[in-house]
């Protein structure tokens, strides 16, 4: 199959909301539908994929491509234990004299150009879907990746101060982004408490309804709701967790998000 879904970035205003989990589960769901998928670990401050989906071989990283140490895009994607899914890894950030200092504005400008080349070439060599696991916040890196992608999924945890920050940001950045090119921006609730009685249901419902309304006003599309999964949370405390053991925990909302993405692109899969 060669149905191009395009390039999607999973974003959040703060760390720990679930960008990486969402990226991996969404990419896996796509791979399971026979869509050739690659995840770029583009969170240079907190790269995670090296730990979560262990590479089966050594190879160059995303930063090697951005810095032009590698020119052939085909050297980057590495297989993991999931069929149809490859990963472009990022190196662990170095703590030393260059710590946080190497990311000059020029570096990021160059990096956006290189990312655009990579994005086009990854589709050219046959990837139907490129998922960019983004960095949090308003760094040049995260904004570059938002510009690069034609679809974004903002992952939000339900807490007023968290969504408040996201809302503030949405007002600014998404408006600018949408002026650049046609795009679709979704938001996805994650780590949502599963209510145990009517009282809890009411609190949660009130909260979600209020913010769903607000997100809609900002032009964001509803991506869905992933519940807090104790199995996933505790599973990640293990020495060598296998992400596929938790696929079922997020499958329903992730599959339904994928359906929305495919529908928006006019692609049918089973
Ligand atoms: N749906 C979920 N249920 C339970 N725990 C979750 C869920 N999503 C994320 N987590 C927990 O939150 C942590 C941070 O998630 P992660 O995807 O790494 O966030 P980010 O990439 O945005 O920093 C995970 O290590 C996991 O412990
Ligand atoms: Mg992450």
mmCIF file of C-alpha atoms and ligand atoms in Angstrom:
data_model
loop_
_atom_site.group_PDB
_atom_site.id
_atom_site.type_symbol
_atom_site.label_atom_id
_atom_site.label_comp_id
_atom_site.label_asym_id
_atom_site.label_seq_id
_atom_site.Cartn_x
_atom_site.Cartn_y
_atom_site.Cartn_z
ATOM 1 C CA UNK A 1 0.000 0.000 0.000
ATOM 2 C CA UNK A 2 1.221 3.510 -0.560
ATOM 3 C CA UNK A 3 -1.389 5.810 0.882
ATOM 4 C CA UNK A 4 0.233 8.954 2.108
ATOM 5 C CA UNK A 5 -1.331 10.172 5.299
ATOM 6 C CA UNK A 6 1.359 12.815 5.520
ATOM 7 C CA UNK A 7 3.299 14.087 8.501
ATOM 8 C CA UNK A 8 1.872 14.396 11.963
ATOM 9 C CA UNK A 9 3.444 15.795 15.090
ATOM 10 C CA UNK A 10 2.402 14.947 18.621
ATOM 11 C CA UNK A 11 2.829 18.013 20.781
ATOM 12 C CA UNK A 12 2.138 19.299 24.295
ATOM 13 C CA UNK A 13 2.764 22.537 26.140
ATOM 14 C CA UNK A 14 4.418 20.658 28.994
ATOM 15 C CA UNK A 15 6.325 17.416 29.476
ATOM 16 C CA UNK A 16 4.779 14.248 30.824
ATOM 17 C CA UNK A 17 1.387 14.701 29.149
ATOM 18 C CA UNK A 18 1.845 11.647 26.967
ATOM 19 C CA UNK A 19 3.373 12.713 23.634
ATOM 20 C CA UNK A 20 5.637 9.711 23.432
ATOM 21 C CA UNK A 21 3.018 7.162 24.467
ATOM 22 C CA UNK A 22 0.535 8.671 21.997
ATOM 23 C CA UNK A 23 3.148 8.753 19.193
ATOM 24 C CA UNK A 24 4.069 5.117 19.715
ATOM 25 C CA UNK A 25 0.496 3.851 20.018
ATOM 26 C CA UNK A 26 -0.742 5.846 17.024
ATOM 27 C CA UNK A 27 2.207 4.760 14.880
ATOM 28 C CA UNK A 28 1.660 1.142 15.929
ATOM 29 C CA UNK A 29 -2.044 1.338 15.107
ATOM 30 C CA UNK A 30 -1.157 2.661 11.641
ATOM 31 C CA UNK A 31 1.510 -0.023 11.141
ATOM 32 C CA UNK A 32 -1.043 -2.682 12.098
ATOM 33 C CA UNK A 33 -3.231 -1.394 9.259
ATOM 34 C CA UNK A 34 -0.376 -2.016 6.827
ATOM 35 C CA UNK A 35 0.601 1.610 6.603
ATOM 36 C CA UNK A 36 4.370 1.948 6.426
ATOM 37 C CA UNK A 37 5.155 4.204 9.355
ATOM 38 C CA UNK A 38 8.185 5.929 10.837
ATOM 39 C CA UNK A 39 8.461 7.795 14.142
ATOM 40 C CA UNK A 40 11.050 10.561 14.477
ATOM 41 C CA UNK A 41 12.140 11.057 18.078
ATOM 42 C CA UNK A 42 12.423 14.831 17.815
ATOM 43 C CA UNK A 43 12.347 15.604 21.521
ATOM 44 C CA UNK A 44 16.004 16.537 21.774
ATOM 45 C CA UNK A 45 15.687 17.497 25.440
ATOM 46 C CA UNK A 46 13.996 14.299 26.540
ATOM 47 C CA UNK A 47 14.419 11.606 23.878
ATOM 48 C CA UNK A 48 12.587 8.446 24.938
ATOM 49 C CA UNK A 49 12.333 6.038 22.044
ATOM 50 C CA UNK A 50 15.781 4.556 22.576
ATOM 51 C CA UNK A 51 14.371 3.197 25.861
ATOM 52 C CA UNK A 52 10.820 2.345 24.809
ATOM 53 C CA UNK A 53 11.384 0.704 21.426
ATOM 54 C CA UNK A 54 14.877 -0.686 21.418
ATOM 55 C CA UNK A 55 16.671 -0.504 18.052
ATOM 56 C CA UNK A 56 17.703 -3.818 16.521
ATOM 57 C CA UNK A 57 20.891 -2.263 15.106
ATOM 58 C CA UNK A 58 23.176 0.728 15.623
ATOM 59 C CA UNK A 59 22.996 3.648 13.232
ATOM 60 C CA UNK A 60 23.032 7.407 12.776
ATOM 61 C CA UNK A 61 20.507 9.647 14.546
ATOM 62 C CA UNK A 62 18.131 12.480 13.685
ATOM 63 C CA UNK A 63 20.739 15.011 14.860
ATOM 64 C CA UNK A 64 23.292 13.450 12.462
ATOM 65 C CA UNK A 65 20.908 14.224 9.610
ATOM 66 C CA UNK A 66 20.111 17.743 10.847
ATOM 67 C CA UNK A 67 23.841 18.508 11.102
ATOM 68 C CA UNK A 68 24.538 17.027 7.652
ATOM 69 C CA UNK A 69 26.808 14.279 8.950
ATOM 70 C CA UNK A 70 24.483 11.964 7.049
ATOM 71 C CA UNK A 71 22.998 12.820 3.675
ATOM 72 C CA UNK A 72 21.171 9.625 2.683
ATOM 73 C CA UNK A 73 17.810 9.528 4.430
ATOM 74 C CA UNK A 74 17.674 5.740 4.042
ATOM 75 C CA UNK A 75 20.374 5.378 6.687
ATOM 76 C CA UNK A 76 18.146 6.827 9.405
ATOM 77 C CA UNK A 77 15.048 4.641 9.930
ATOM 78 C CA UNK A 78 15.831 1.596 12.033
ATOM 79 C CA UNK A 79 13.603 -1.395 12.565
ATOM 80 C CA UNK A 80 12.110 -2.184 15.962
ATOM 81 C CA UNK A 81 10.102 -5.219 17.080
ATOM 82 C CA UNK A 82 6.897 -3.959 15.416
ATOM 83 C CA UNK A 83 6.352 -4.881 11.738
ATOM 84 C CA UNK A 84 5.881 -1.895 9.359
ATOM 85 C CA UNK A 85 7.217 0.496 12.003
ATOM 86 C CA UNK A 86 10.664 2.085 11.881
ATOM 87 C CA UNK A 87 12.216 4.601 14.233
ATOM 88 C CA UNK A 88 14.563 7.538 13.728
ATOM 89 C CA UNK A 89 16.300 7.856 17.065
ATOM 90 C CA UNK A 90 17.779 10.878 18.791
ATOM 91 C CA UNK A 91 20.920 10.778 20.908
ATOM 92 C CA UNK A 92 20.796 11.371 24.645
ATOM 93 C CA UNK A 93 21.505 15.064 25.305
ATOM 94 C CA UNK A 94 25.116 15.651 26.331
ATOM 95 C CA UNK A 95 25.734 17.354 29.640
ATOM 96 C CA UNK A 96 28.945 19.332 29.189
ATOM 97 C CA UNK A 97 30.235 22.647 28.017
ATOM 98 C CA UNK A 98 27.818 22.739 25.119
ATOM 99 C CA UNK A 99 24.834 21.753 27.235
ATOM 100 C CA UNK A 100 21.783 23.660 25.964
ATOM 101 C CA UNK A 101 24.152 26.126 24.304
ATOM 102 C CA UNK A 102 24.455 24.421 20.918
ATOM 103 C CA UNK A 103 20.958 25.279 19.846
ATOM 104 C CA UNK A 104 21.557 28.700 18.338
ATOM 105 C CA UNK A 105 18.955 30.353 16.138
ATOM 106 C CA UNK A 106 21.110 29.558 13.093
ATOM 107 C CA UNK A 107 21.290 25.912 14.107
ATOM 108 C CA UNK A 108 17.513 25.717 14.233
ATOM 109 C CA UNK A 109 17.089 27.533 10.942
ATOM 110 C CA UNK A 110 19.382 25.031 9.287
ATOM 111 C CA UNK A 111 17.580 22.266 11.116
ATOM 112 C CA UNK A 112 14.183 23.338 9.738
ATOM 113 C CA UNK A 113 15.583 23.179 6.189
ATOM 114 C CA UNK A 114 17.035 19.730 6.836
ATOM 115 C CA UNK A 115 13.791 18.558 8.459
ATOM 116 C CA UNK A 116 11.843 19.637 5.386
ATOM 117 C CA UNK A 117 14.188 17.640 3.158
ATOM 118 C CA UNK A 118 13.874 14.627 5.454
ATOM 119 C CA UNK A 119 10.101 14.848 5.557
ATOM 120 C CA UNK A 120 9.797 14.881 1.774
ATOM 121 C CA UNK A 121 12.352 12.109 1.272
ATOM 122 C CA UNK A 122 10.776 9.826 3.886
ATOM 123 C CA UNK A 123 7.542 9.917 1.910
ATOM 124 C CA UNK A 124 9.481 9.445 -1.341
ATOM 125 C CA UNK A 125 11.092 6.251 -0.034
ATOM 126 C CA UNK A 126 7.697 4.833 0.795
ATOM 127 C CA UNK A 127 6.532 5.880 4.256
ATOM 128 C CA UNK A 128 2.783 6.474 4.339
ATOM 129 C CA UNK A 129 2.916 8.179 7.704
ATOM 130 C CA UNK A 130 5.667 10.162 9.431
ATOM 131 C CA UNK A 131 5.023 10.716 13.150
ATOM 132 C CA UNK A 132 7.150 13.338 14.880
ATOM 133 C CA UNK A 133 7.350 12.847 18.642
ATOM 134 C CA UNK A 134 7.849 16.510 19.479
ATOM 135 C CA UNK A 135 9.477 18.466 22.268
ATOM 136 C CA UNK A 136 7.186 20.313 24.724
ATOM 137 C CA UNK A 137 6.679 24.027 24.971
ATOM 138 C CA UNK A 138 7.571 26.887 22.683
ATOM 139 C CA UNK A 139 11.167 26.016 21.803
ATOM 140 C CA UNK A 140 12.377 26.646 18.245
ATOM 141 C CA UNK A 141 12.529 22.881 17.903
ATOM 142 C CA UNK A 142 8.882 22.262 18.774
ATOM 143 C CA UNK A 143 7.705 25.146 16.590
ATOM 144 C CA UNK A 144 9.824 23.891 13.652
ATOM 145 C CA UNK A 145 8.127 20.517 13.906
ATOM 146 C CA UNK A 146 4.692 22.121 14.114
ATOM 147 C CA UNK A 147 5.473 24.076 10.933
ATOM 148 C CA UNK A 148 6.754 20.935 9.225
ATOM 149 C CA UNK A 149 3.728 18.762 9.955
ATOM 150 C CA UNK A 150 0.394 19.070 8.186
ATOM 151 C CA UNK A 151 -1.380 17.534 11.149
ATOM 152 C CA UNK A 152 -0.774 17.978 14.856
ATOM 153 C CA UNK A 153 -2.163 16.288 17.921
ATOM 154 C CA UNK A 154 -1.852 18.262 21.139
ATOM 155 C CA UNK A 155 -1.954 15.934 24.125
ATOM 156 C CA UNK A 156 -3.458 17.460 27.269
ATOM 157 C CA UNK A 157 -3.938 16.132 30.775
ATOM 158 C CA UNK A 158 -7.151 17.261 32.435
ATOM 159 C CA UNK A 159 -6.089 19.889 34.974
ATOM 160 C CA UNK A 160 -7.203 23.501 34.828
ATOM 161 C CA UNK A 161 -3.740 25.023 35.037
ATOM 162 C CA UNK A 162 -2.464 22.660 32.347
ATOM 163 C CA UNK A 163 -5.267 23.334 29.891
ATOM 164 C CA UNK A 164 -5.181 27.034 30.742
ATOM 165 C CA UNK A 165 -1.572 27.200 29.590
ATOM 166 C CA UNK A 166 -2.438 25.243 26.460
ATOM 167 C CA UNK A 167 -5.341 27.567 25.685
ATOM 168 C CA UNK A 168 -3.200 30.652 26.013
ATOM 169 C CA UNK A 169 -0.739 29.139 23.593
ATOM 170 C CA UNK A 170 -3.357 27.988 21.131
ATOM 171 C CA UNK A 171 -4.614 31.532 20.713
ATOM 172 C CA UNK A 172 -1.148 32.595 19.533
ATOM 173 C CA UNK A 173 0.581 29.813 17.655
ATOM 174 C CA UNK A 174 -2.167 27.852 15.951
ATOM 175 C CA UNK A 175 -3.528 30.982 14.297
ATOM 176 C CA UNK A 176 -0.113 31.755 12.813
ATOM 177 C CA UNK A 177 0.409 28.126 11.753
ATOM 178 C CA UNK A 178 -2.918 27.941 9.976
ATOM 179 C CA UNK A 179 -2.011 31.008 7.921
ATOM 180 C CA UNK A 180 1.072 29.195 6.565
ATOM 181 C CA UNK A 181 -0.615 26.201 4.945
ATOM 182 C CA UNK A 182 -3.738 24.038 5.158
ATOM 183 C CA UNK A 183 -3.496 21.857 8.248
ATOM 184 C CA UNK A 184 -5.515 19.970 10.803
ATOM 185 C CA UNK A 185 -4.886 20.404 14.496
ATOM 186 C CA UNK A 186 -6.399 17.984 16.980
ATOM 187 C CA UNK A 187 -6.330 17.855 20.752
ATOM 188 C CA UNK A 188 -6.417 14.644 22.736
ATOM 189 C CA UNK A 189 -7.149 14.190 26.420
ATOM 190 C CA UNK A 190 -4.788 11.752 28.132
ATOM 191 C CA UNK A 191 -4.430 10.197 31.571
ATOM 192 C CA UNK A 192 -8.110 10.847 32.241
ATOM 193 C CA UNK A 193 -9.339 9.452 35.546
ATOM 194 C CA UNK A 194 -11.970 6.725 35.149
ATOM 195 C CA UNK A 195 -14.880 7.848 37.385
ATOM 196 C CA UNK A 196 -15.966 5.401 40.056
ATOM 197 C CA UNK A 197 -19.295 7.080 40.942
ATOM 198 C CA UNK A 198 -21.788 9.714 39.747
ATOM 199 C CA UNK A 199 -20.148 12.488 41.707
ATOM 200 C CA UNK A 200 -16.788 11.882 40.008
ATOM 201 C CA UNK A 201 -18.485 11.573 36.618
ATOM 202 C CA UNK A 202 -20.121 14.954 37.086
ATOM 203 C CA UNK A 203 -16.878 16.736 38.010
ATOM 204 C CA UNK A 204 -15.107 15.221 35.033
ATOM 205 C CA UNK A 205 -17.948 15.845 32.605
ATOM 206 C CA UNK A 206 -18.224 19.499 33.631
ATOM 207 C CA UNK A 207 -14.527 19.986 33.177
ATOM 208 C CA UNK A 208 -14.276 18.258 29.803
ATOM 209 C CA UNK A 209 -17.389 19.934 28.387
ATOM 210 C CA UNK A 210 -16.135 23.368 29.385
ATOM 211 C CA UNK A 211 -12.750 22.868 27.751
ATOM 212 C CA UNK A 212 -14.069 21.034 24.704
ATOM 213 C CA UNK A 213 -16.160 24.136 23.992
ATOM 214 C CA UNK A 214 -13.135 26.377 24.407
ATOM 215 C CA UNK A 215 -10.877 24.261 22.178
ATOM 216 C CA UNK A 216 -13.533 24.260 19.472
ATOM 217 C CA UNK A 217 -13.625 28.065 19.547
ATOM 218 C CA UNK A 218 -9.872 28.036 18.855
ATOM 219 C CA UNK A 219 -10.418 25.850 15.799
ATOM 220 C CA UNK A 220 -9.007 22.665 17.295
ATOM 221 C CA UNK A 221 -10.576 19.357 16.386
ATOM 222 C CA UNK A 222 -11.528 16.818 19.041
ATOM 223 C CA UNK A 223 -9.095 13.903 18.849
ATOM 224 C CA UNK A 224 -10.527 11.790 21.658
ATOM 225 C CA UNK A 225 -9.896 10.726 25.245
ATOM 226 C CA UNK A 226 -7.360 8.239 26.592
ATOM 227 C CA UNK A 227 -8.067 7.056 30.107
ATOM 228 C CA UNK A 228 -5.445 6.687 32.788
ATOM 229 C CA UNK A 229 -4.216 3.112 32.539
ATOM 230 C CA UNK A 230 -2.780 1.583 35.689
ATOM 231 C CA UNK A 231 -1.500 -1.328 33.638
ATOM 232 C CA UNK A 232 0.497 0.988 31.363
ATOM 233 C CA UNK A 233 1.686 3.187 34.207
ATOM 234 C CA UNK A 234 2.940 0.304 36.341
ATOM 235 C CA UNK A 235 4.191 -1.574 33.293
ATOM 236 C CA UNK A 236 6.541 1.291 32.501
ATOM 237 C CA UNK A 237 8.163 0.760 35.896
ATOM 238 C CA UNK A 238 9.538 -2.560 34.656
ATOM 239 C CA UNK A 239 13.159 -3.033 33.600
ATOM 240 C CA UNK A 240 12.451 -3.651 29.914
ATOM 241 C CA UNK A 241 8.797 -2.845 29.200
ATOM 242 C CA UNK A 242 7.397 -4.016 25.885
ATOM 243 C CA UNK A 243 5.054 -1.303 24.597
ATOM 244 C CA UNK A 244 2.976 -3.880 22.770
ATOM 245 C CA UNK A 245 1.869 -5.383 26.094
ATOM 246 C CA UNK A 246 -0.088 -2.131 26.612
ATOM 247 C CA UNK A 247 -1.419 -1.591 23.101
ATOM 248 C CA UNK A 248 -4.908 -2.730 24.089
ATOM 249 C CA UNK A 249 -5.029 -0.152 26.925
ATOM 250 C CA UNK A 250 -5.207 2.777 24.501
ATOM 251 C CA UNK A 251 -6.457 0.986 21.379
ATOM 252 C CA UNK A 252 -10.025 2.337 21.192
ATOM 253 C CA UNK A 253 -9.302 6.079 21.353
ATOM 254 C CA UNK A 254 -6.132 5.695 19.284
ATOM 255 C CA UNK A 255 -7.920 3.730 16.561
ATOM 256 C CA UNK A 256 -10.676 6.283 16.469
ATOM 257 C CA UNK A 257 -8.121 9.112 16.167
ATOM 258 C CA UNK A 258 -6.476 7.235 13.299
ATOM 259 C CA UNK A 259 -9.886 6.838 11.633
ATOM 260 C CA UNK A 260 -10.328 10.606 11.807
ATOM 261 C CA UNK A 261 -6.893 11.256 10.309
ATOM 262 C CA UNK A 262 -7.491 8.815 7.476
ATOM 263 C CA UNK A 263 -10.932 10.169 6.787
ATOM 264 C CA UNK A 264 -9.561 13.711 6.598
ATOM 265 C CA UNK A 265 -7.125 12.489 3.918
ATOM 266 C CA UNK A 266 -9.747 10.402 2.125
ATOM 267 C CA UNK A 267 -7.918 7.133 2.757
ATOM 268 C CA UNK A 268 -9.678 3.839 3.431
ATOM 269 C CA UNK A 269 -8.006 0.993 5.341
ATOM 270 C CA UNK A 270 -9.285 -1.936 7.333
HETATM 271 N N1 LIG B 1 -2.772 6.920 29.429
HETATM 272 C C1 LIG B 1 -1.867 6.818 30.397
HETATM 273 N N2 LIG B 1 -2.142 6.090 31.522
HETATM 274 C C2 LIG B 1 -1.258 5.998 32.521
HETATM 275 N N3 LIG B 1 -0.075 6.583 32.524
HETATM 276 C C3 LIG B 1 0.284 7.316 31.451
HETATM 277 C C4 LIG B 1 -0.580 7.464 30.328
HETATM 278 N N4 LIG B 1 0.035 8.246 29.412
HETATM 279 C C5 LIG B 1 1.223 8.569 29.935
HETATM 280 N N5 LIG B 1 1.387 8.013 31.167
HETATM 281 C C6 LIG B 1 2.511 8.187 32.085
HETATM 282 O O1 LIG B 1 3.069 9.467 31.873
HETATM 283 C C7 LIG B 1 4.444 9.365 31.575
HETATM 284 C C8 LIG B 1 4.822 10.400 30.564
HETATM 285 O O2 LIG B 1 4.309 10.037 29.292
HETATM 286 P P1 LIG B 1 5.123 10.398 27.976
HETATM 287 O O3 LIG B 1 4.379 9.839 26.821
HETATM 288 O O4 LIG B 1 6.538 10.000 28.128
HETATM 289 O O5 LIG B 1 4.993 11.998 28.013
HETATM 290 P P2 LIG B 1 5.742 13.093 27.150
HETATM 291 O O6 LIG B 1 6.347 12.417 25.962
HETATM 292 O O7 LIG B 1 4.666 14.075 26.769
HETATM 293 O O8 LIG B 1 6.744 13.726 28.050
HETATM 294 C C9 LIG B 1 4.656 7.922 31.113
HETATM 295 O O9 LIG B 1 5.953 7.508 31.410
HETATM 296 C C10 LIG B 1 3.613 7.170 31.884
HETATM 297 O O10 LIG B 1 4.109 6.826 33.161
HETATM 298 MG MG1 LIG B 2 8.292 12.288 25.234
#
